[in-house]
Coordinates of C-alpha atoms in Angstrom, one line a residue:
Chain A
X1 CA 0.2 0.1 0.1
X2 CA 2.9 2.5 1.0
X3 CA 4.7 1.4 -2.0
X4 CA 1.5 2.1 -4.4
X5 CA 1.4 5.7 -3.3
X6 CA 5.0 6.3 -4.5
X7 CA 4.2 5.6 -8.0
X8 CA 3.4 8.2 -10.5
X9 CA -0.2 7.3 -11.0
X10 CA -0.7 7.7 -7.4
X11 CA 0.9 11.2 -7.3
X12 CA -1.1 12.1 -10.2
X13 CA -4.4 10.9 -8.5
X14 CA -3.5 12.9 -5.4
X15 CA -3.3 15.9 -7.6
X16 CA -6.5 15.4 -9.1
X17 CA -8.5 16.2 -5.8
X18 CA -11.5 18.2 -5.9
X19 CA -10.8 21.8 -5.7
X20 CA -12.0 25.5 -5.9
X21 CA -15.4 26.0 -4.7
X22 CA -16.0 22.4 -3.5
X23 CA -13.1 22.6 -1.3
X24 CA -14.3 26.0 0.3
X25 CA -17.5 24.6 0.8
X26 CA -16.2 21.5 2.6
X27 CA -14.1 23.6 4.9
X28 CA -16.8 26.3 5.7
X29 CA -19.1 23.3 6.6
X30 CA -16.4 21.5 8.9
X31 CA -15.5 24.9 10.6
X32 CA -19.3 25.8 11.2
X33 CA -19.6 22.2 12.6
X34 CA -16.6 22.7 14.7
X35 CA -18.1 25.7 16.1
X36 CA -21.6 23.9 16.8
X37 CA -19.3 21.6 18.9
X38 CA -17.2 24.4 20.5
X39 CA -19.6 27.1 21.3
X40 CA -21.5 25.0 23.9
X41 CA -18.2 24.2 25.9
X42 CA -17.0 27.9 25.4
X43 CA -20.3 29.1 26.9
X44 CA -20.0 26.8 29.9
X45 CA -16.6 27.7 30.5
X46 CA -17.6 31.3 30.4
X47 CA -20.6 30.8 32.3
X48 CA -18.7 29.3 35.2
X49 CA -16.6 32.6 35.6
X50 CA -19.7 34.6 35.7
X51 CA -22.0 36.0 38.8
X52 CA -24.7 33.7 39.8
X53 CA -26.9 36.4 38.6
X54 CA -25.2 36.9 35.3
X55 CA -25.4 33.4 34.2
X56 CA -28.9 34.0 33.2
X57 CA -28.3 37.4 32.2
X58 CA -30.6 38.7 29.1
X59 CA -29.2 39.4 26.5
X60 CA -26.6 36.7 27.1
X61 CA -23.0 38.0 27.7
X62 CA -20.2 35.9 25.9
X63 CA -17.5 37.5 28.0
X64 CA -18.1 37.4 31.9
X65 CA -18.1 40.8 33.4
X66 CA -17.0 40.9 35.9
X67 CA -14.6 37.8 35.8
X68 CA -15.3 35.9 39.1
X69 CA -13.7 33.0 40.6
X70 CA -16.4 32.8 43.1
X71 CA -18.4 29.8 41.8
X72 CA -15.1 27.7 42.1
X73 CA -14.5 29.1 45.6
X74 CA -18.1 28.6 46.9
X75 CA -18.3 25.0 45.5
X76 CA -14.9 24.0 46.9
X77 CA -15.8 25.5 50.6
X78 CA -19.4 24.5 50.8
X79 CA -19.1 21.0 49.1
X80 CA -16.7 18.1 49.4
X81 CA -16.0 18.3 45.8
X82 CA -12.3 17.0 46.1
X83 CA -13.8 13.8 48.0
X84 CA -16.1 13.3 45.2
X85 CA -13.4 13.6 43.0
X86 CA -11.0 11.2 44.7
X87 CA -14.0 8.8 44.9
X88 CA -14.7 9.0 40.9
X89 CA -10.9 8.5 40.4
X90 CA -10.3 5.6 42.6
X91 CA -13.3 3.8 41.1
X92 CA -12.6 4.7 37.6
X93 CA -8.9 3.7 38.0
X94 CA -9.6 0.5 39.7
X95 CA -12.4 -0.4 37.1
X96 CA -10.1 0.2 34.4
X97 CA -7.4 -1.9 35.7
X98 CA -9.7 -5.1 36.0
X99 CA -11.5 -4.3 32.7
X100 CA -8.2 -4.3 30.7
X101 CA -7.1 -7.5 32.7
X102 CA -10.4 -9.4 32.1
X103 CA -11.1 -8.1 28.8
X104 CA -7.8 -9.1 27.3
X105 CA -7.7 -12.6 28.9
X106 CA -11.4 -13.5 27.7
X107 CA -10.6 -11.7 24.4
X108 CA -7.4 -14.1 23.8
X109 CA -9.5 -16.9 24.9
X110 CA -12.1 -16.5 22.3
X111 CA -9.4 -15.3 19.6
X112 CA -6.6 -18.0 19.8
X113 CA -8.3 -21.1 21.1
X114 CA -10.5 -23.8 19.8
X115 CA -12.7 -25.5 22.2
X116 CA -16.0 -27.2 22.4
X117 CA -18.9 -24.7 22.9
X118 CA -16.9 -21.7 21.8
X119 CA -19.5 -20.7 19.2
X120 CA -22.4 -20.7 21.6
X121 CA -20.4 -19.5 24.5
X122 CA -19.3 -16.1 22.3
X123 CA -23.0 -15.6 21.1
X124 CA -24.1 -15.7 24.6
X125 CA -21.3 -13.3 25.6
X126 CA -22.1 -11.0 22.6
X127 CA -25.8 -11.1 23.1
X128 CA -25.4 -9.8 26.6
X129 CA -24.6 -6.5 24.9
X130 CA -28.3 -6.4 24.4
X131 CA -29.4 -6.1 27.7
X132 CA -30.2 -2.8 29.0
X133 CA -29.1 -1.9 32.5
X134 CA -32.5 -0.7 33.5
X135 CA -33.9 -4.2 32.8
X136 CA -31.6 -5.6 35.9
X137 CA -31.7 -2.3 37.7
X138 CA -34.2 -3.2 40.3
X139 CA -33.5 -6.8 40.8
X140 CA -29.6 -6.1 40.8
X141 CA -30.0 -3.4 43.5
X142 CA -32.0 -5.9 45.7
X143 CA -29.5 -8.7 45.0
X144 CA -26.4 -6.6 46.0
X145 CA -28.3 -5.1 49.1
X146 CA -29.5 -8.5 50.4
X147 CA -25.9 -10.2 49.8
X148 CA -24.7 -7.3 51.8
X149 CA -22.4 -6.3 48.8
X150 CA -23.7 -2.7 48.6
X151 CA -20.5 -1.1 49.6
X152 CA -19.9 1.4 47.1
X153 CA -16.1 0.3 46.4
X154 CA -17.5 -3.1 45.7
X155 CA -20.6 -2.5 44.0
X156 CA -19.5 0.4 41.9
X157 CA -16.7 -1.7 40.2
X158 CA -17.0 -5.5 40.4
X159 CA -20.1 -6.3 38.7
X160 CA -18.9 -4.3 35.6
X161 CA -15.3 -5.7 35.2
X162 CA -15.9 -7.9 32.4
X163 CA -18.0 -5.9 30.0
X164 CA -19.0 -7.8 26.8
X165 CA -17.9 -4.7 24.5
X166 CA -14.3 -4.7 25.9
X167 CA -14.2 -8.6 25.2
X168 CA -15.3 -8.4 21.9
X169 CA -13.0 -5.5 21.1
X170 CA -9.8 -7.4 22.5
X171 CA -10.8 -10.6 20.3
X172 CA -11.0 -8.7 17.4
X173 CA -7.7 -7.1 17.8
X174 CA -6.0 -10.1 19.3
X175 CA -7.0 -12.2 16.2
X176 CA -5.3 -9.6 14.0
X177 CA -2.1 -8.5 16.2
X178 CA -1.0 -11.8 17.5
X179 CA 0.3 -14.6 15.0
X180 CA -0.2 -18.1 15.8
X181 CA 3.2 -19.0 15.2
X182 CA 4.4 -16.9 18.1
X183 CA 2.0 -18.9 20.5
X184 CA 3.3 -22.4 19.0
X185 CA 6.9 -21.1 19.6
X186 CA 6.2 -20.1 23.1
X187 CA 4.8 -23.4 23.7
X188 CA 7.5 -25.1 22.3
X189 CA 9.8 -23.5 24.8
X190 CA 7.4 -24.9 27.9
X191 CA 5.6 -21.7 28.7
X192 CA 2.3 -22.2 30.6
X193 CA -0.8 -21.0 29.0
X194 CA -1.2 -17.9 31.3
X195 CA 2.4 -17.0 30.8
X196 CA 2.2 -17.1 27.1
X197 CA -0.8 -14.4 27.8
X198 CA 0.9 -12.4 30.4
X199 CA 4.2 -12.3 29.1
X200 CA 4.0 -12.4 25.4
X201 CA 0.2 -11.6 24.4
X202 CA -0.5 -8.9 26.7
X203 CA 2.5 -6.4 25.8
X204 CA 1.5 -7.0 22.1
X205 CA -2.1 -6.0 22.8
X206 CA -0.9 -2.4 24.2
X207 CA -2.5 -0.3 21.4
X208 CA -5.9 -1.9 22.2
X209 CA -5.1 -1.8 25.8
X210 CA -5.0 1.8 25.7
X211 CA -8.2 2.3 23.9
X212 CA -10.1 0.1 26.4
X213 CA -8.6 1.6 29.1
X214 CA -9.4 5.1 28.1
X215 CA -12.9 4.1 27.4
X216 CA -13.4 2.3 30.5
X217 CA -12.1 5.2 32.6
X218 CA -14.0 7.6 30.8
X219 CA -17.4 5.7 31.0
X220 CA -16.8 4.8 34.7
X221 CA -16.0 8.2 35.6
X222 CA -19.1 10.0 33.9
X223 CA -21.4 6.9 34.9
X224 CA -24.7 8.2 36.6
X225 CA -27.6 5.8 36.7
X226 CA -26.0 3.0 38.8
X227 CA -24.4 5.1 41.3
X228 CA -27.5 6.8 41.7
X229 CA -29.1 3.7 42.6
X230 CA -26.6 2.0 44.6
X231 CA -24.9 4.9 46.5
X232 CA -26.8 6.4 49.3
X233 CA -24.3 7.8 51.8
X234 CA -23.2 11.3 50.7
X235 CA -19.6 10.3 52.0
X236 CA -19.1 7.7 49.0
X237 CA -20.7 10.2 46.2
X238 CA -18.9 10.4 43.2
X239 CA -18.5 13.6 40.9
X240 CA -21.6 13.2 38.7
X241 CA -23.6 12.1 42.1
X242 CA -22.5 15.0 43.9
X243 CA -23.4 17.3 41.1
X244 CA -26.6 15.9 40.3
X245 CA -27.5 16.2 43.9
X246 CA -26.6 19.9 43.8
X247 CA -28.6 20.2 40.5
X248 CA -31.6 18.3 41.6
X249 CA -31.9 20.2 44.9
X250 CA -34.4 23.0 45.1
X251 CA -33.2 26.1 43.2
X252 CA -30.7 24.4 40.8
X253 CA -27.3 25.6 41.8
X254 CA -26.2 26.4 38.1
X255 CA -23.2 28.5 39.5
X256 CA -21.9 25.6 41.7
X257 CA -22.7 22.8 39.4
X258 CA -21.2 24.7 36.6
X259 CA -18.2 25.4 38.3
X260 CA -17.8 21.8 39.4
X261 CA -18.5 20.2 36.0
X262 CA -15.7 22.4 34.5
X263 CA -13.3 21.0 37.2
X264 CA -14.9 17.4 36.5
X265 CA -14.3 17.7 33.0
X266 CA -10.4 18.5 33.0
X267 CA -9.3 15.4 33.9
X268 CA -11.6 13.6 31.4
X269 CA -10.4 15.6 28.5
X270 CA -6.8 15.6 29.5
X271 CA -7.1 11.7 29.4
X272 CA -8.8 11.8 26.2
X273 CA -6.4 14.4 24.3
X274 CA -3.4 12.4 25.6
X275 CA -4.4 9.2 24.4
X276 CA -7.0 9.8 21.6
X277 CA -5.1 8.1 18.7
X278 CA -5.1 5.0 20.6
X279 CA -8.5 5.5 21.5
X280 CA -9.6 6.1 18.0
X281 CA -7.8 3.4 16.4
X282 CA -8.5 0.8 18.9
X283 CA -11.8 1.5 19.3
X284 CA -12.5 1.2 15.5
X285 CA -10.4 -1.9 14.8
X286 CA -13.0 -4.1 15.9
X287 CA -16.1 -2.9 14.3
X288 CA -14.3 -2.4 10.9
X289 CA -13.0 -5.7 10.2
X290 CA -15.3 -8.3 11.4
Chain B
X1 CA 14.4 -32.7 13.4
X2 CA 15.2 -32.8 17.0
X3 CA 12.7 -29.7 17.5
X4 CA 9.8 -32.1 16.3
X5 CA 10.4 -34.4 19.1
X6 CA 10.6 -31.6 21.6
X7 CA 7.3 -30.3 20.3
X8 CA 5.4 -33.7 20.9
X9 CA 6.9 -34.1 24.3
X10 CA 6.0 -30.8 25.6
X11 CA 3.1 -30.4 23.1
X12 CA 1.4 -33.4 24.8
X13 CA 1.7 -31.9 28.3
X14 CA 0.5 -28.4 27.4
X15 CA -2.2 -29.7 25.1
X16 CA -3.9 -30.7 28.3
X17 CA -3.4 -27.2 29.3
X18 CA -4.4 -25.9 26.1
X19 CA -7.8 -27.6 26.4
X20 CA -8.9 -26.1 29.8
X21 CA -7.0 -22.7 29.7
X22 CA -9.4 -21.1 27.2
X23 CA -12.5 -21.9 29.6
X24 CA -10.3 -20.4 32.7
X25 CA -9.7 -17.3 30.5
X26 CA -13.3 -16.7 29.8
X27 CA -14.7 -17.8 33.1
X28 CA -14.4 -14.4 34.8
X29 CA -17.3 -12.9 32.3
X30 CA -19.4 -16.0 32.7
X31 CA -19.1 -15.8 36.6
X32 CA -19.9 -12.3 36.6
X33 CA -22.7 -12.7 33.8
X34 CA -24.2 -15.3 36.0
X35 CA -24.0 -13.7 39.4
X36 CA -24.8 -9.9 38.0
X37 CA -27.1 -10.5 34.8
X38 CA -28.7 -13.8 34.7
X39 CA -29.6 -14.2 38.3
X40 CA -31.0 -10.6 38.2
X41 CA -33.0 -11.3 35.1
X42 CA -34.6 -14.6 36.8
X43 CA -35.4 -12.7 40.0
X44 CA -36.8 -9.9 38.0
X45 CA -39.3 -12.0 36.4
X46 CA -40.3 -13.8 39.7
X47 CA -40.4 -10.3 41.2
X48 CA -42.3 -8.9 38.5
X49 CA -45.2 -11.3 39.7
X50 CA -45.3 -9.7 42.9
X51 CA -46.1 -6.4 45.1
X52 CA -43.2 -5.4 47.2
X53 CA -41.9 -2.1 48.5
X54 CA -38.7 -3.5 50.0
X55 CA -39.5 -4.7 53.4
X56 CA -40.9 -7.9 54.4
X57 CA -41.8 -10.7 52.0
X58 CA -42.9 -9.9 48.3
X59 CA -46.8 -10.6 47.9
X60 CA -47.7 -12.8 45.2
X61 CA -50.1 -11.3 42.5
X62 CA -49.6 -12.9 39.4
X63 CA -49.8 -10.8 36.4
X64 CA -51.5 -8.0 38.0
X65 CA -48.4 -5.5 37.4
X66 CA -48.6 -6.5 33.7
X67 CA -52.0 -5.7 33.5
X68 CA -51.5 -2.3 35.2
X69 CA -48.7 -1.7 33.1
X70 CA -50.7 -2.0 29.7
X71 CA -53.3 0.7 31.1
X72 CA -50.6 3.0 32.5
X73 CA -50.6 6.1 30.3
X74 CA -47.2 7.0 31.6
X75 CA -45.6 3.7 30.3
X76 CA -47.3 4.3 27.3
X77 CA -45.8 7.7 27.1
X78 CA -42.3 6.4 28.1
X79 CA -42.4 3.6 25.4
X80 CA -43.3 6.2 22.6
X81 CA -40.9 8.5 23.7
X82 CA -38.2 5.7 23.7
X83 CA -39.2 4.6 20.3
X84 CA -39.1 8.2 19.0
X85 CA -35.4 8.6 20.4
X86 CA -34.3 5.4 18.9
X87 CA -35.8 5.9 15.4
X88 CA -34.4 9.4 15.4
X89 CA -30.8 7.8 16.3
X90 CA -31.0 5.7 13.9
X91 CA -32.4 7.6 11.1
X92 CA -31.1 11.1 11.8
X93 CA -27.7 10.6 13.7
X94 CA -26.5 7.6 11.8
X95 CA -26.7 9.2 8.3
X96 CA -25.6 12.5 9.7
X97 CA -22.4 10.8 11.0
X98 CA -21.8 9.2 7.8
X99 CA -22.0 12.3 6.1
X100 CA -19.7 14.0 8.1
X101 CA -17.2 10.8 8.1
X102 CA -17.5 11.2 4.2
X103 CA -16.6 14.8 4.4
X104 CA -13.6 14.4 6.7
X105 CA -12.4 11.4 4.3
X106 CA -12.0 14.0 1.7
X107 CA -8.4 13.5 0.2
X108 CA -5.5 15.7 1.4
X109 CA -8.1 17.5 4.0
X110 CA -6.0 19.4 6.2
X111 CA -6.8 19.8 9.9
X112 CA -8.4 16.2 9.8
X113 CA -7.6 15.3 13.5
X114 CA -8.6 18.6 14.7
X115 CA -11.9 18.2 13.4
X116 CA -12.2 14.7 14.5
X117 CA -11.0 15.6 18.2
X118 CA -13.5 18.5 18.4
X119 CA -16.3 16.5 17.2
X120 CA -15.7 13.4 19.3
X121 CA -15.2 15.8 22.5
X122 CA -19.1 15.5 23.7
X123 CA -18.6 11.6 24.4
X124 CA -15.8 12.5 26.5
X125 CA -17.7 14.9 28.9
X126 CA -19.9 13.9 31.7
X127 CA -23.9 14.0 30.7
X128 CA -24.2 16.4 33.5
X129 CA -22.1 19.3 32.0
X130 CA -23.9 18.7 28.6
X131 CA -27.5 18.7 30.2
X132 CA -26.4 22.1 32.1
X133 CA -25.3 23.6 28.7
X134 CA -28.4 22.6 27.0
X135 CA -30.3 23.9 30.0
X136 CA -28.7 27.1 29.6
X137 CA -28.9 27.5 25.9
X138 CA -32.5 26.3 25.5
X139 CA -33.8 28.1 28.5
X140 CA -37.4 29.6 27.4
X141 CA -36.6 33.2 29.0
X142 CA -32.8 33.7 29.2
X143 CA -31.6 31.2 26.8
X144 CA -28.9 31.9 24.4
X145 CA -30.8 30.2 21.4
X146 CA -33.9 32.4 21.9
X147 CA -31.4 35.4 22.2
X148 CA -30.1 34.5 18.9
X149 CA -33.3 33.9 17.3
X150 CA -34.5 37.4 18.6
X151 CA -31.6 39.0 17.1
X152 CA -31.6 37.2 13.9
X153 CA -35.4 37.1 13.2
X154 CA -37.0 39.0 15.6
X155 CA -38.9 36.2 17.3
X156 CA -37.5 34.5 20.3
X157 CA -40.3 33.2 22.5
X158 CA -40.2 29.7 22.0
X159 CA -40.4 27.8 25.6
X160 CA -38.0 24.9 24.5
X161 CA -38.2 23.0 27.5
X162 CA -41.7 23.5 29.0
X163 CA -43.4 22.7 25.8
X164 CA -43.9 18.9 25.5
X165 CA -43.3 18.7 21.6
X166 CA -40.2 21.2 21.7
X167 CA -38.8 19.5 24.9
X168 CA -38.6 16.1 23.0
X169 CA -36.9 18.0 20.0
X170 CA -34.2 19.3 22.4
X171 CA -33.9 16.0 23.9
X172 CA -33.0 14.6 20.4
X173 CA -30.7 17.6 19.5
X174 CA -28.9 16.8 22.6
X175 CA -28.6 13.0 21.4
X176 CA -27.5 14.2 18.1
X177 CA -24.7 16.7 19.3
X178 CA -23.8 13.9 21.7
X179 CA -23.4 11.1 19.8
X180 CA -22.7 12.2 16.0
X181 CA -18.8 12.5 16.8
X182 CA -18.7 9.1 18.1
X183 CA -20.2 7.5 15.3
X184 CA -18.5 9.5 12.7
X185 CA -15.2 8.1 14.2
X186 CA -16.3 4.4 13.5
X187 CA -17.7 5.5 9.8
X188 CA -14.1 7.3 9.2
X189 CA -12.1 4.4 10.0
X190 CA -14.6 2.4 7.9
X191 CA -14.3 4.6 5.2
X192 CA -10.4 4.7 5.4
X193 CA -10.5 1.1 5.0
X194 CA -12.2 0.9 1.6
X195 CA -9.5 0.3 -0.9
X196 CA -9.1 3.4 -3.5
X197 CA -8.9 1.2 -6.5
X198 CA -12.4 0.2 -6.1
X199 CA -13.6 4.0 -6.5
X200 CA -11.2 4.4 -9.1
X201 CA -12.3 1.4 -11.1
X202 CA -16.0 2.8 -10.6
X203 CA -14.8 6.2 -11.9
X204 CA -13.1 4.6 -14.9
X205 CA -16.7 3.1 -15.6
X206 CA -18.1 6.6 -15.4
X207 CA -19.9 6.3 -12.0
X208 CA -20.4 9.7 -10.8
X209 CA -19.5 10.8 -6.9
X210 CA -23.4 10.0 -6.0
X211 CA -23.2 6.6 -7.7
X212 CA -20.0 5.6 -6.6
X213 CA -21.2 6.6 -2.9
X214 CA -24.1 4.0 -3.2
X215 CA -22.7 1.3 -5.0
X216 CA -19.0 1.2 -3.8
X217 CA -18.9 3.1 -0.2
X218 CA -22.1 1.9 1.4
X219 CA -21.6 -1.8 0.5
X220 CA -18.0 -1.7 1.7
X221 CA -19.4 0.0 5.0
X222 CA -21.7 -3.2 5.7
X223 CA -19.9 -4.3 8.7
X224 CA -19.2 -1.1 10.4
X225 CA -22.8 0.2 9.7
X226 CA -24.2 -2.8 11.4
X227 CA -22.0 -2.7 14.4
X228 CA -23.0 1.1 14.7
X229 CA -26.5 0.5 14.3
X230 CA -26.7 -2.4 16.6
X231 CA -24.8 -0.5 19.5
X232 CA -26.9 2.6 18.8
X233 CA -30.1 0.7 18.9
X234 CA -29.2 -0.7 22.2
X235 CA -27.8 2.3 23.8
X236 CA -30.9 4.9 22.6
X237 CA -33.4 2.2 23.8
X238 CA -32.1 2.6 27.2
X239 CA -31.6 6.4 27.2
X240 CA -31.7 7.8 30.8
X241 CA -29.1 10.5 31.2
X242 CA -30.3 13.0 28.5
X243 CA -34.0 13.4 29.6
X244 CA -33.4 12.7 33.3
X245 CA -30.9 15.5 33.6
X246 CA -32.2 18.3 30.9
X247 CA -36.1 18.1 31.7
X248 CA -36.5 15.3 34.6
X249 CA -38.8 13.8 32.2
X250 CA -40.9 16.9 31.8
X251 CA -43.0 18.9 31.2
X252 CA -45.0 16.5 33.0
X253 CA -43.9 13.2 31.4
X254 CA -43.5 14.1 27.9
X255 CA -40.1 13.4 27.6
X256 CA -39.9 10.5 29.9
X257 CA -38.1 7.2 28.8
X258 CA -38.6 3.6 29.7
X259 CA -35.2 3.5 32.0
X260 CA -36.7 6.7 33.8
X261 CA -39.9 5.0 34.2
X262 CA -38.4 2.0 35.8
X263 CA -36.2 4.4 37.9
X264 CA -39.1 6.2 39.1
X265 CA -41.2 3.4 39.9
X266 CA -38.4 1.6 41.9
X267 CA -36.5 4.1 43.7
X268 CA -38.7 7.0 44.0
X269 CA -42.1 5.4 44.5
X270 CA -40.7 2.0 46.0
X271 CA -43.2 -0.2 43.8
X272 CA -40.2 -2.8 43.1
X273 CA -42.5 -5.3 41.4
X274 CA -44.0 -3.0 39.2
X275 CA -40.7 -1.5 38.1
X276 CA -39.5 -5.2 37.7
X277 CA -42.4 -5.8 35.4
X278 CA -41.5 -2.8 33.3
X279 CA -38.0 -4.1 33.3
X280 CA -39.2 -7.4 32.0
X281 CA -41.2 -5.7 29.3
X282 CA -38.3 -3.7 28.2
X283 CA -36.0 -6.7 28.3
X284 CA -38.2 -8.6 25.8
X285 CA -38.4 -5.9 23.6
X286 CA -34.8 -4.5 23.4
X287 CA -33.3 -7.9 23.8
X288 CA -35.5 -9.5 20.9
X289 CA -34.5 -6.5 18.7
X290 CA -31.1 -6.4 19.6
X291 CA -30.7 -10.3 18.8
X292 CA -32.6 -10.2 15.8
X293 CA -30.4 -7.1 14.3
X294 CA -27.3 -8.8 15.6
X295 CA -28.0 -12.1 13.6
X296 CA -29.5 -10.2 10.7
X297 CA -26.4 -8.2 10.0
X298 CA -24.3 -10.8 11.4
X299 CA -22.6 -8.5 13.8
X300 CA -19.6 -10.3 15.7
X301 CA -19.3 -13.3 13.5
X302 CA -15.9 -14.7 12.9
X303 CA -15.0 -14.2 9.3

């Protein structure tokens, strides 16, 4: 493929790309669209520096006047925001490590072994993608509560550490990225199957692991419905829960919630920007190929 | 030659291990799946035949919950709303993201990564901040959008979030804004995977851009489209955050989704049996649709 692009025909092809008016329309559309995406975020950022009464000023003012850090200061003074943040981060990190491990392991099992019942088991696993959380919300809540497993650090993490989506993704990637010869060679050397996974396969899965890790971190970090149901003690609130409590309370504390969601978005956006290449290529690898 | 003998010797020892190893590797999923999904689904079926507020023992009442459910206009509304959101996701969000992907795939496009990054951003953000922003923008009295309409066209009095019809529209606009970039990324990866030669061959045969889109691009995108469609179907069928945070299901119940209905019945009104019954109905619909489309499109099959 790379060799082909070096040929003269390929160069000619590239020169014959659409030009003039079409190009301008294309860029105009893309820039306009980027504004549609960017403007609400800029608006949120700007609002978080406005005084409470200014947030809903009419007509709306793009630049806060006066610029105030009061919302952030009030939030941090009145609410245990850093505690929420700590809880969210701990839950998201622990989940992510476990998700990456269990999904890679199961993905490897489905990709590189032949065993009785494989097809059926794979179908069962894949079908579980089509079970909405709301369906099991009530019985799962009761089960977890009755078994005494409702401690947030358990209930927010353990039930979700082997998501079918992640296993599917890792299987797709493993099939493409791990040559069978490598596994046979390791077996000749007398490696146990788990050792093969741990020291040979896992390092080669790094790009997909990056993608799955980012994905898992972000979804756990932003998760709302399950924490809303299972966490009742305010000392175990995650950021979305804490903000939702403020937001749901009488009077909708727009000023505090806005400041809080801006602060909460910083780690998410940082993780995303740092690992975006991996996220995009890893997430899409499975969907494109199968 | 000596390698062959080694293979057979260690090969036999590890071939035993090779037989049970895959079961061990996939067992964590099946353990969790059984405990935290299959058992709850079974328990949900049982619970749906009872009346229970969470204390004491559930009272068995047969199919009363189901009879009540089908006469409950709130449940009907939530089903219709969810169907509307889902159809919108499949009929508008999906094609929109394909178009954007097509634009991003233009040859020699500059700043492609930048555009993709910006469009993808909403997926990264917490739904709370998104709902908050949309609440600000679409506020009926002080919202940015009404102010813009007022400035451009001289009218801006639409009560976006307090009118039942407009509130539904705002919810789907939120869905569109939040998910289009995510799907675009998948379509773009699919488009970049289509061999250029196919397009050239069609071009030589005299096919114009539209023709090429329908007879080359679309068929080649089959697997990606199927994957996205199934994911989007299942995700939107369980939509919760968007209407819950933006409108609390209101005005009245006009934007309420099935997930919200279940949450309200179970955790705000403590009618656990009733909530479980709604869960069973949702399971039957979504799982049937999901399974059907998975096998119809052949998603997840090994090549």
